[in-house]
mmCIF file of N, CA, C and O in Angstrom:
data_model
loop_
_atom_site.group_PDB
_atom_site.id
_atom_site.type_symbol
_atom_site.label_atom_id
_atom_site.label_comp_id
_atom_site.label_asym_id
_atom_site.label_seq_id
_atom_site.Cartn_x
_atom_site.Cartn_y
_atom_site.Cartn_z
ATOM 1 N N MET A 941 -3.401 -37.162 -13.058
ATOM 2 C CA MET A 941 -4.066 -36.059 -13.325
ATOM 3 C C MET A 941 -4.097 -35.750 -15.132
ATOM 4 O O MET A 941 -3.033 -35.684 -15.749
ATOM 5 N N SER A 942 -5.280 -35.727 -15.525
ATOM 6 C CA SER A 942 -5.107 -35.582 -16.821
ATOM 7 C C SER A 942 -5.179 -33.821 -17.291
ATOM 8 O O SER A 942 -4.854 -33.122 -16.488
ATOM 9 N N MET A 943 -5.076 -33.441 -18.711
ATOM 10 C CA MET A 943 -4.849 -32.130 -18.859
ATOM 11 C C MET A 943 -5.899 -31.457 -18.509
ATOM 12 O O MET A 943 -5.502 -30.198 -18.357
ATOM 13 N N SER A 944 -6.905 -31.853 -18.624
ATOM 14 C CA SER A 944 -7.987 -30.864 -18.342
ATOM 15 C C SER A 944 -8.110 -30.648 -16.847
ATOM 16 O O SER A 944 -8.512 -29.409 -16.379
ATOM 17 N N GLU A 945 -7.870 -31.796 -15.965
ATOM 18 C CA GLU A 945 -7.836 -31.327 -14.559
ATOM 19 C C GLU A 945 -6.673 -30.780 -14.133
ATOM 20 O O GLU A 945 -6.647 -29.587 -13.531
ATOM 21 N N SER A 946 -5.432 -30.804 -14.851
ATOM 22 C CA SER A 946 -4.423 -29.634 -14.404
ATOM 23 C C SER A 946 -4.724 -28.343 -14.970
ATOM 24 O O SER A 946 -4.476 -27.280 -14.059
ATOM 25 N N GLU A 947 -5.457 -28.240 -16.059
ATOM 26 C CA GLU A 947 -5.862 -26.959 -16.413
ATOM 27 C C GLU A 947 -6.698 -26.171 -15.511
ATOM 28 O O GLU A 947 -6.508 -25.082 -15.224
ATOM 29 N N ASN A 948 -7.605 -27.136 -15.021
ATOM 30 C CA ASN A 948 -8.621 -26.603 -14.068
ATOM 31 C C ASN A 948 -7.719 -26.149 -12.491
ATOM 32 O O ASN A 948 -8.108 -24.896 -11.792
ATOM 33 N N VAL A 949 -6.759 -26.521 -12.375
ATOM 34 C CA VAL A 949 -5.910 -26.349 -11.198
ATOM 35 C C VAL A 949 -5.431 -25.067 -11.363
ATOM 36 O O VAL A 949 -5.288 -24.175 -10.627
ATOM 37 N N ILE A 950 -4.518 -25.150 -12.326
ATOM 38 C CA ILE A 950 -3.882 -23.660 -12.708
ATOM 39 C C ILE A 950 -4.876 -22.583 -13.028
ATOM 40 O O ILE A 950 -4.627 -21.500 -12.337
ATOM 41 N N ASP A 951 -5.964 -22.945 -13.512
ATOM 42 C CA ASP A 951 -7.234 -21.869 -13.727
ATOM 43 C C ASP A 951 -7.511 -21.288 -11.960
ATOM 44 O O ASP A 951 -7.823 -20.264 -11.635
ATOM 45 N N ASP A 952 -7.824 -22.262 -11.303
ATOM 46 C CA ASP A 952 -8.061 -22.112 -9.879
ATOM 47 C C ASP A 952 -7.099 -21.373 -9.238
ATOM 48 O O ASP A 952 -7.252 -20.200 -8.319
ATOM 49 N N ILE A 953 -5.430 -21.724 -9.313
ATOM 50 C CA ILE A 953 -4.477 -20.874 -8.907
ATOM 51 C C ILE A 953 -4.532 -19.483 -9.264
ATOM 52 O O ILE A 953 -4.620 -18.605 -8.313
ATOM 53 N N VAL A 954 -4.681 -19.130 -10.471
ATOM 54 C CA VAL A 954 -4.717 -17.700 -10.840
ATOM 55 C C VAL A 954 -5.805 -17.253 -10.385
ATOM 56 O O VAL A 954 -5.512 -15.954 -10.253
ATOM 57 N N LYS A 955 -6.837 -17.507 -10.550
ATOM 58 C CA LYS A 955 -7.975 -16.746 -9.985
ATOM 59 C C LYS A 955 -7.927 -16.466 -8.585
ATOM 60 O O LYS A 955 -8.226 -15.366 -8.195
ATOM 61 N N SER A 956 -7.341 -17.418 -8.090
ATOM 62 C CA SER A 956 -6.875 -17.163 -6.715
ATOM 63 C C SER A 956 -6.018 -15.923 -6.220
ATOM 64 O O SER A 956 -6.118 -15.109 -5.410
ATOM 65 N N VAL A 957 -4.870 -16.154 -6.991
ATOM 66 C CA VAL A 957 -3.865 -15.029 -6.804
ATOM 67 C C VAL A 957 -4.571 -13.855 -7.196
ATOM 68 O O VAL A 957 -4.154 -12.594 -6.881
ATOM 69 N N MET A 958 -5.210 -13.792 -8.364
ATOM 70 C CA MET A 958 -6.117 -12.269 -8.779
ATOM 71 C C MET A 958 -7.005 -11.960 -7.747
ATOM 72 O O MET A 958 -7.045 -10.554 -7.452
ATOM 73 N N LYS A 959 -7.441 -12.712 -6.984
ATOM 74 C CA LYS A 959 -8.350 -12.159 -6.190
ATOM 75 C C LYS A 959 -7.669 -11.421 -4.758
ATOM 76 O O LYS A 959 -8.060 -10.613 -4.173
ATOM 77 N N ILE A 960 -6.569 -12.185 -4.759
ATOM 78 C CA ILE A 960 -5.780 -11.624 -3.091
ATOM 79 C C ILE A 960 -5.333 -10.542 -3.504
ATOM 80 O O ILE A 960 -4.575 -9.366 -2.944
ATOM 81 N N MET A 961 -4.526 -10.306 -5.064
ATOM 82 C CA MET A 961 -3.672 -9.184 -5.212
ATOM 83 C C MET A 961 -4.306 -7.976 -5.865
ATOM 84 O O MET A 961 -4.017 -6.925 -6.076
ATOM 85 N N ALA A 962 -5.465 -8.182 -6.544
ATOM 86 C CA ALA A 962 -6.128 -7.210 -7.193
ATOM 87 C C ALA A 962 -6.364 -6.241 -6.541
ATOM 88 O O ALA A 962 -6.534 -5.203 -7.259
ATOM 89 N N LEU A 963 -6.924 -5.950 -5.528
ATOM 90 C CA LEU A 963 -7.392 -4.689 -4.946
ATOM 91 C C LEU A 963 -6.524 -4.702 -3.530
ATOM 92 O O LEU A 963 -7.427 -5.165 -2.345
ATOM 93 N N PRO A 964 -5.353 -4.212 -3.393
ATOM 94 C CA PRO A 964 -4.605 -4.410 -2.125
ATOM 95 C C PRO A 964 -4.913 -3.719 -1.099
ATOM 96 O O PRO A 964 -4.677 -3.539 -0.109
ATOM 97 N N PHE A 965 -6.013 -2.517 -1.420
ATOM 98 C CA PHE A 965 -6.558 -1.286 -0.428
ATOM 99 C C PHE A 965 -7.939 -2.085 0.161
ATOM 100 O O PHE A 965 -8.606 -1.197 0.613
ATOM 101 N N SER A 966 -8.443 -3.135 -0.312
ATOM 102 C CA SER A 966 -9.990 -3.287 -0.376
ATOM 103 C C SER A 966 -9.976 -4.397 0.684
ATOM 104 O O SER A 966 -9.853 -5.538 0.566
ATOM 105 N N GLU A 967 -10.832 -3.870 1.660
ATOM 106 C CA GLU A 967 -10.887 -4.864 2.958
ATOM 107 C C GLU A 967 -12.267 -5.704 2.654
ATOM 108 O O GLU A 967 -12.233 -6.949 2.968
ATOM 109 N N THR A 968 -13.107 -5.287 2.033
ATOM 110 C CA THR A 968 -14.255 -6.144 1.278
ATOM 111 C C THR A 968 -13.606 -7.196 0.567
ATOM 112 O O THR A 968 -14.301 -8.244 0.623
ATOM 113 N N MET A 969 -12.891 -6.828 -0.330
ATOM 114 C CA MET A 969 -12.090 -7.755 -0.956
ATOM 115 C C MET A 969 -11.672 -9.126 -0.307
ATOM 116 O O MET A 969 -11.703 -10.131 -0.455
ATOM 117 N N ASP A 970 -10.716 -8.630 0.748
ATOM 118 C CA ASP A 970 -10.109 -9.394 1.391
ATOM 119 C C ASP A 970 -11.198 -10.282 2.181
ATOM 120 O O ASP A 970 -10.954 -11.691 2.066
ATOM 121 N N GLU A 971 -12.281 -10.201 2.696
ATOM 122 C CA GLU A 971 -13.129 -11.036 3.457
ATOM 123 C C GLU A 971 -14.121 -11.578 2.328
ATOM 124 O O GLU A 971 -13.990 -12.996 2.635
ATOM 125 N N PHE A 972 -14.332 -11.001 1.250
ATOM 126 C CA PHE A 972 -14.732 -12.192 0.106
ATOM 127 C C PHE A 972 -13.840 -12.948 -0.299
ATOM 128 O O PHE A 972 -14.137 -14.321 -0.378
ATOM 129 N N PHE A 973 -12.679 -12.656 -0.329
ATOM 130 C CA PHE A 973 -11.473 -13.729 -0.617
ATOM 131 C C PHE A 973 -11.523 -14.727 0.161
ATOM 132 O O PHE A 973 -11.450 -16.011 -0.181
ATOM 133 N N ILE A 974 -11.480 -14.572 1.553
ATOM 134 C CA ILE A 974 -11.284 -15.482 2.541
ATOM 135 C C ILE A 974 -12.536 -16.598 2.615
ATOM 136 O O ILE A 974 -12.293 -17.744 2.766
ATOM 137 N N ARG A 975 -13.764 -15.859 2.514
ATOM 138 C CA ARG A 975 -14.856 -16.734 2.396
ATOM 139 C C ARG A 975 -14.804 -17.585 1.059
ATOM 140 O O ARG A 975 -15.298 -18.810 1.129
ATOM 141 N N THR A 976 -14.210 -17.196 -0.024
ATOM 142 C CA THR A 976 -14.533 -18.127 -1.149
ATOM 143 C C THR A 976 -13.342 -18.801 -1.578
ATOM 144 O O THR A 976 -13.365 -19.748 -2.224
ATOM 145 N N LEU A 977 -12.322 -18.829 -0.734
ATOM 146 C CA LEU A 977 -11.006 -19.627 -0.979
ATOM 147 C C LEU A 977 -11.257 -21.070 -1.015
ATOM 148 O O LEU A 977 -11.773 -21.380 0.343
ATOM 149 N N PRO A 978 -10.713 -21.620 -1.736
ATOM 150 C CA PRO A 978 -10.758 -23.553 -1.554
ATOM 151 C C PRO A 978 -9.618 -23.603 -0.504
ATOM 152 O O PRO A 978 -8.594 -23.031 -0.462
ATOM 153 N N ARG A 979 -10.174 -24.740 0.259
ATOM 154 C CA ARG A 979 -9.073 -24.781 1.494
ATOM 155 C C ARG A 979 -7.459 -25.350 0.994
ATOM 156 O O ARG A 979 -6.766 -25.088 1.651
ATOM 157 N N LYS A 980 -7.530 -26.282 -0.122
ATOM 158 C CA LYS A 980 -6.239 -26.424 -0.365
ATOM 159 C C LYS A 980 -5.314 -25.673 -1.117
ATOM 160 O O LYS A 980 -4.258 -26.083 -0.981
ATOM 161 N N TYR A 981 -5.823 -23.908 -1.148
ATOM 162 C CA TYR A 981 -4.970 -23.314 -1.392
ATOM 163 C C TYR A 981 -4.549 -22.299 -0.169
ATOM 164 O O TYR A 981 -3.867 -21.300 -0.458
ATOM 165 N N ALA A 982 -4.810 -22.928 0.988
ATOM 166 C CA ALA A 982 -4.547 -21.798 2.024
ATOM 167 C C ALA A 982 -3.151 -21.512 2.309
ATOM 168 O O ALA A 982 -2.869 -20.444 3.071
ATOM 169 N N GLU A 983 -2.210 -22.623 2.472
ATOM 170 C CA GLU A 983 -0.809 -22.350 2.712
ATOM 171 C C GLU A 983 -0.052 -21.322 1.441
ATOM 172 O O GLU A 983 0.473 -20.340 1.977
ATOM 173 N N PRO A 984 -0.234 -21.632 0.258
ATOM 174 C CA PRO A 984 0.254 -20.755 -0.723
ATOM 175 C C PRO A 984 -0.643 -19.297 -0.325
ATOM 176 O O PRO A 984 0.497 -18.596 -0.950
ATOM 177 N N VAL A 985 -1.529 -19.260 -0.155
ATOM 178 C CA VAL A 985 -2.351 -18.039 -0.019
ATOM 179 C C VAL A 985 -1.626 -17.254 1.198
ATOM 180 O O VAL A 985 -1.633 -15.901 0.758
ATOM 181 N N GLU A 986 -1.285 -17.791 1.896
ATOM 182 C CA GLU A 986 -0.814 -17.270 3.329
ATOM 183 C C GLU A 986 0.684 -16.674 2.743
ATOM 184 O O GLU A 986 0.757 -15.523 3.300
ATOM 185 N N HIS A 987 1.387 -17.369 1.827
ATOM 186 C CA HIS A 987 2.398 -16.754 1.147
ATOM 187 C C HIS A 987 2.184 -15.291 0.698
ATOM 188 O O HIS A 987 2.749 -14.011 0.677
ATOM 189 N N LEU A 988 0.986 -15.523 -0.055
ATOM 190 C CA LEU A 988 0.777 -14.255 -0.773
ATOM 191 C C LEU A 988 0.311 -13.100 0.161
ATOM 192 O O LEU A 988 0.533 -11.874 -0.405
ATOM 193 N N ILE A 989 -0.757 -13.378 1.094
ATOM 194 C CA ILE A 989 -1.194 -12.456 2.324
ATOM 195 C C ILE A 989 0.256 -11.826 2.988
ATOM 196 O O ILE A 989 0.377 -10.752 2.970
ATOM 197 N N ASN A 990 1.152 -12.352 3.098
ATOM 198 C CA ASN A 990 2.213 -12.237 3.569
ATOM 199 C C ASN A 990 3.185 -11.051 2.824
ATOM 200 O O ASN A 990 3.599 -10.140 3.092
ATOM 201 N N ALA A 991 3.028 -11.525 1.134
ATOM 202 C CA ALA A 991 3.399 -10.410 0.245
ATOM 203 C C ALA A 991 2.729 -9.297 0.171
ATOM 204 O O ALA A 991 3.692 -8.421 0.160
ATOM 205 N N ARG A 992 1.576 -9.531 0.147
ATOM 206 C CA ARG A 992 0.954 -8.141 0.543
ATOM 207 C C ARG A 992 1.013 -7.337 1.736
ATOM 208 O O ARG A 992 1.221 -6.095 1.549
ATOM 209 N N ILE A 993 1.092 -8.035 3.022
ATOM 210 C CA ILE A 993 1.453 -7.180 3.883
ATOM 211 C C ILE A 993 2.821 -6.352 3.685
ATOM 212 O O ILE A 993 2.930 -5.247 4.007
ATOM 213 N N GLU A 994 3.967 -7.012 3.179
ATOM 214 C CA GLU A 994 5.107 -6.651 2.884
ATOM 215 C C GLU A 994 4.855 -5.323 2.052
ATOM 216 O O GLU A 994 5.743 -4.466 2.459
ATOM 217 N N PHE A 995 4.192 -5.653 0.918
ATOM 218 C CA PHE A 995 4.099 -4.589 -0.061
ATOM 219 C C PHE A 995 3.542 -3.332 0.590
ATOM 220 O O PHE A 995 3.853 -2.216 0.406
ATOM 221 N N LEU A 996 2.219 -3.376 1.469
ATOM 222 C CA LEU A 996 1.629 -2.222 1.942
ATOM 223 C C LEU A 996 2.414 -1.651 3.004
ATOM 224 O O LEU A 996 2.431 -0.520 3.289
ATOM 225 N N SER A 997 3.546 -2.331 3.699
ATOM 226 C CA SER A 997 4.347 -1.827 4.597
ATOM 227 C C SER A 997 5.311 -1.083 3.974
ATOM 228 O O SER A 997 5.629 0.011 4.451
ATOM 229 N N ALA A 998 5.986 -1.358 3.021
ATOM 230 C CA ALA A 998 6.937 -0.765 1.921
ATOM 231 C C ALA A 998 6.181 0.522 1.543
ATOM 232 O O ALA A 998 6.726 1.348 1.497
ATOM 233 N N PHE A 999 4.826 0.287 0.829
ATOM 234 C CA PHE A 999 4.203 1.594 0.832
ATOM 235 C C PHE A 999 4.022 2.497 1.764
ATOM 236 O O PHE A 999 4.315 3.723 1.635
ATOM 237 N N ARG A 1000 3.812 2.093 3.096
ATOM 238 C CA ARG A 1000 3.575 2.886 4.071
ATOM 239 C C ARG A 1000 4.851 3.757 4.312
ATOM 240 O O ARG A 1000 5.015 4.851 4.672
ATOM 241 N N SER A 1001 6.146 2.997 4.250
ATOM 242 C CA SER A 1001 7.360 3.657 4.653
ATOM 243 C C SER A 1001 7.746 4.866 3.570
ATOM 244 O O SER A 1001 8.106 5.698 3.801
ATOM 245 N N LEU A 1002 7.294 4.441 2.324
ATOM 246 C CA LEU A 1002 7.679 5.330 1.235
ATOM 247 C C LEU A 1002 6.928 6.725 1.661
ATOM 248 O O LEU A 1002 7.242 7.756 1.350
ATOM 249 N N LEU A 1003 5.289 6.225 2.161
ATOM 250 C CA LEU A 1003 4.690 7.686 2.197
ATOM 251 C C LEU A 1003 5.004 8.090 3.393
ATOM 252 O O LEU A 1003 4.973 9.586 3.393
ATOM 253 N N ASP A 1004 5.428 7.514 4.641
ATOM 254 C CA ASP A 1004 6.216 8.203 5.760
ATOM 255 C C ASP A 1004 7.220 9.118 5.446
ATOM 256 O O ASP A 1004 7.305 10.341 5.698
ATOM 257 N N ARG A 1005 8.016 8.602 4.335
ATOM 258 C CA ARG A 1005 9.546 9.170 4.132
ATOM 259 C C ARG A 1005 8.985 10.371 3.492
ATOM 260 O O ARG A 1005 9.344 11.944 3.552
ATOM 261 N N ARG A 1006 8.068 10.515 2.359
ATOM 262 C CA ARG A 1006 7.710 11.602 1.577
ATOM 263 C C ARG A 1006 6.798 12.407 2.454
ATOM 264 O O ARG A 1006 6.901 13.579 2.417
ATOM 265 N N ILE A 1007 6.101 12.101 3.716
ATOM 266 C CA ILE A 1007 5.660 13.111 4.483
ATOM 267 C C ILE A 1007 6.774 14.098 5.507
ATOM 268 O O ILE A 1007 6.667 14.802 5.375
ATOM 269 N N GLU A 1008 7.583 13.023 5.790
ATOM 270 C CA GLU A 1008 8.589 14.066 6.418
ATOM 271 C C GLU A 1008 9.366 14.890 5.389
ATOM 272 O O GLU A 1008 9.821 15.968 6.100
ATOM 273 N N ARG A 1009 9.324 14.462 4.404
ATOM 274 C CA ARG A 1009 10.367 15.407 3.608
ATOM 275 C C ARG A 1009 9.322 16.639 3.162
ATOM 276 O O ARG A 1009 9.716 17.699 3.218
ATOM 277 N N LEU A 1010 7.963 16.278 3.265
ATOM 278 C CA LEU A 1010 7.287 17.560 2.962
ATOM 279 C C LEU A 1010 7.384 18.533 4.307
ATOM 280 O O LEU A 1010 7.136 19.639 4.059
ATOM 281 N N LYS A 1011 7.088 17.703 5.520
ATOM 282 C CA LYS A 1011 7.294 18.533 6.777
ATOM 283 C C LYS A 1011 8.510 19.235 6.674
ATOM 284 O O LYS A 1011 8.524 20.600 7.264
ATOM 285 N N GLU A 1012 9.637 18.883 6.140
ATOM 286 C CA GLU A 1012 10.977 19.633 6.096
ATOM 287 C C GLU A 1012 10.688 21.075 5.143
ATOM 288 O O GLU A 1012 11.091 21.995 5.641
ATOM 289 N N VAL A 1013 10.218 20.623 3.700
ATOM 290 C CA VAL A 1013 9.683 21.669 3.099
ATOM 291 C C VAL A 1013 8.955 22.869 3.699
ATOM 292 O O VAL A 1013 9.087 24.252 3.944
ATOM 293 N N ARG A 1014 7.859 22.323 4.210
ATOM 294 C CA ARG A 1014 6.797 23.286 4.847
ATOM 295 C C ARG A 1014 7.971 24.005 6.081
ATOM 296 O O ARG A 1014 7.351 25.264 6.215
ATOM 297 N N GLU A 1015 8.680 23.381 6.742
ATOM 298 C CA GLU A 1015 9.486 24.238 7.906
ATOM 299 C C GLU A 1015 10.094 25.210 6.998
ATOM 300 O O GLU A 1015 10.266 26.403 7.507
ATOM 301 N N LYS A 1016 11.038 25.197 6.268
ATOM 302 C CA LYS A 1016 11.636 25.987 5.313
ATOM 303 C C LYS A 1016 11.033 26.834 5.023
ATOM 304 O O LYS A 1016 11.347 28.140 5.004
ATOM 305 N N MET A 1017 9.413 26.846 4.395
ATOM 306 C CA MET A 1017 8.761 27.914 3.960
ATOM 307 C C MET A 1017 8.647 28.758 5.046
ATOM 308 O O MET A 1017 8.457 29.915 4.681
ATOM 309 N N LYS A 1018 8.257 27.958 6.381
ATOM 310 C CA LYS A 1018 7.779 28.883 7.227
ATOM 311 C C LYS A 1018 8.758 29.625 7.739
ATOM 312 O O LYS A 1018 8.770 30.951 7.817
ATOM 313 N N GLU A 1019 10.161 29.394 7.692
ATOM 314 C CA GLU A 1019 11.249 30.130 8.189
ATOM 315 C C GLU A 1019 11.474 31.218 6.867
ATOM 316 O O GLU A 1019 11.608 32.393 7.516
ATOM 317 N N LYS A 1020 11.207 30.785 5.752
ATOM 318 C CA LYS A 1020 11.031 32.109 4.720
ATOM 319 C C LYS A 1020 10.089 33.303 4.962
ATOM 320 O O LYS A 1020 10.569 34.311 4.823
ATOM 321 N N VAL A 1021 9.177 32.847 4.963
ATOM 322 C CA VAL A 1021 7.797 33.556 5.382
ATOM 323 C C VAL A 1021 8.225 34.258 6.517
ATOM 324 O O VAL A 1021 8.015 35.824 6.369
ATOM 325 N N GLY A 1022 8.832 33.851 7.621
ATOM 326 C CA GLY A 1022 8.927 34.597 8.942
ATOM 327 C C GLY A 1022 9.967 35.666 8.594
ATOM 328 O O GLY A 1022 10.144 36.758 8.955
ATOM 329 N N GLU A 1023 11.414 35.184 7.405
ATOM 330 C CA GLU A 1023 12.167 36.062 7.513
ATOM 331 C C GLU A 1023 11.746 37.497 6.707
ATOM 332 O O GLU A 1023 12.000 38.601 6.778
ATOM 333 N N VAL A 1024 10.785 37.279 5.582
ATOM 334 C CA VAL A 1024 10.003 37.897 4.947
ATOM 335 C C VAL A 1024 9.373 39.156 5.837
ATOM 336 O O VAL A 1024 9.248 40.030 5.500
ATOM 337 N N ALA A 1025 8.457 38.467 6.652
ATOM 338 C CA ALA A 1025 7.551 39.358 7.422
ATOM 339 C C ALA A 1025 8.071 39.956 8.316
ATOM 340 O O ALA A 1025 8.320 41.267 8.622
ATOM 341 N N LYS A 1026 9.501 39.817 8.566
ATOM 342 C CA LYS A 1026 10.244 40.436 9.358
ATOM 343 C C LYS A 1026 10.925 41.828 8.760
ATOM 344 O O LYS A 1026 10.979 42.868 9.280
ATOM 345 N N ARG A 1027 11.450 41.620 7.658
ATOM 346 C CA ARG A 1027 12.167 42.496 6.874
ATOM 347 C C ARG A 1027 10.870 43.339 6.169
ATOM 348 O O ARG A 1027 11.341 44.778 6.378
ATOM 349 N N GLU A 1028 9.983 42.769 6.278
ATOM 350 C CA GLU A 1028 8.432 43.881 5.719
ATOM 351 C C GLU A 1028 8.260 44.945 6.921
ATOM 352 O O GLU A 1028 7.935 45.974 7.145
ATOM 353 N N LYS A 1029 8.325 44.298 8.228
ATOM 354 C CA LYS A 1029 7.915 44.503 9.389
ATOM 355 C C LYS A 1029 9.091 45.998 9.852
ATOM 356 O O LYS A 1029 8.677 47.125 9.958
ATOM 357 N N VAL A 1030 10.483 45.399 9.511
ATOM 358 C CA VAL A 1030 11.443 46.630 9.825
ATOM 359 C C VAL A 1030 11.377 47.823 8.809
ATOM 360 O O VAL A 1030 11.277 48.764 9.105
ATOM 361 N N GLN A 1031 10.868 47.347 7.687
ATOM 362 C CA GLN A 1031 10.684 48.501 6.673
ATOM 363 C C GLN A 1031 9.646 49.316 6.991
ATOM 364 O O GLN A 1031 9.547 50.732 6.789
ATOM 365 N N VAL A 1032 8.493 48.471 7.252
ATOM 366 C CA VAL A 1032 7.353 49.549 7.715
ATOM 367 C C VAL A 1032 7.513 50.588 8.910
ATOM 368 O O VAL A 1032 6.936 51.668 8.906
ATOM 369 N N GLU A 1033 8.455 49.913 9.758
ATOM 370 C CA GLU A 1033 8.598 50.910 11.098
ATOM 371 C C GLU A 1033 9.523 52.073 10.762
ATOM 372 O O GLU A 1033 9.988 52.912 10.329
#
């Protein structure tokens, strides 16, 4: 393989990696990538797809934890509002 050919292979790999990783939330990009992917890169790209799945799963886990924390904060706020409302109600009567 000549230097020029190996440079082309490297360019192809870099372009393919950029296609799959560039827009992790774009289904359109996923479909475009699948249609344009050279078959010779199918196996390495499968690993990249798995990495994207793991990345998005980790992101989902972080979001789920943040949502749960905000729900806890919301409940504490409701309790405080309830306590204030009870005090105000007692003061009004």
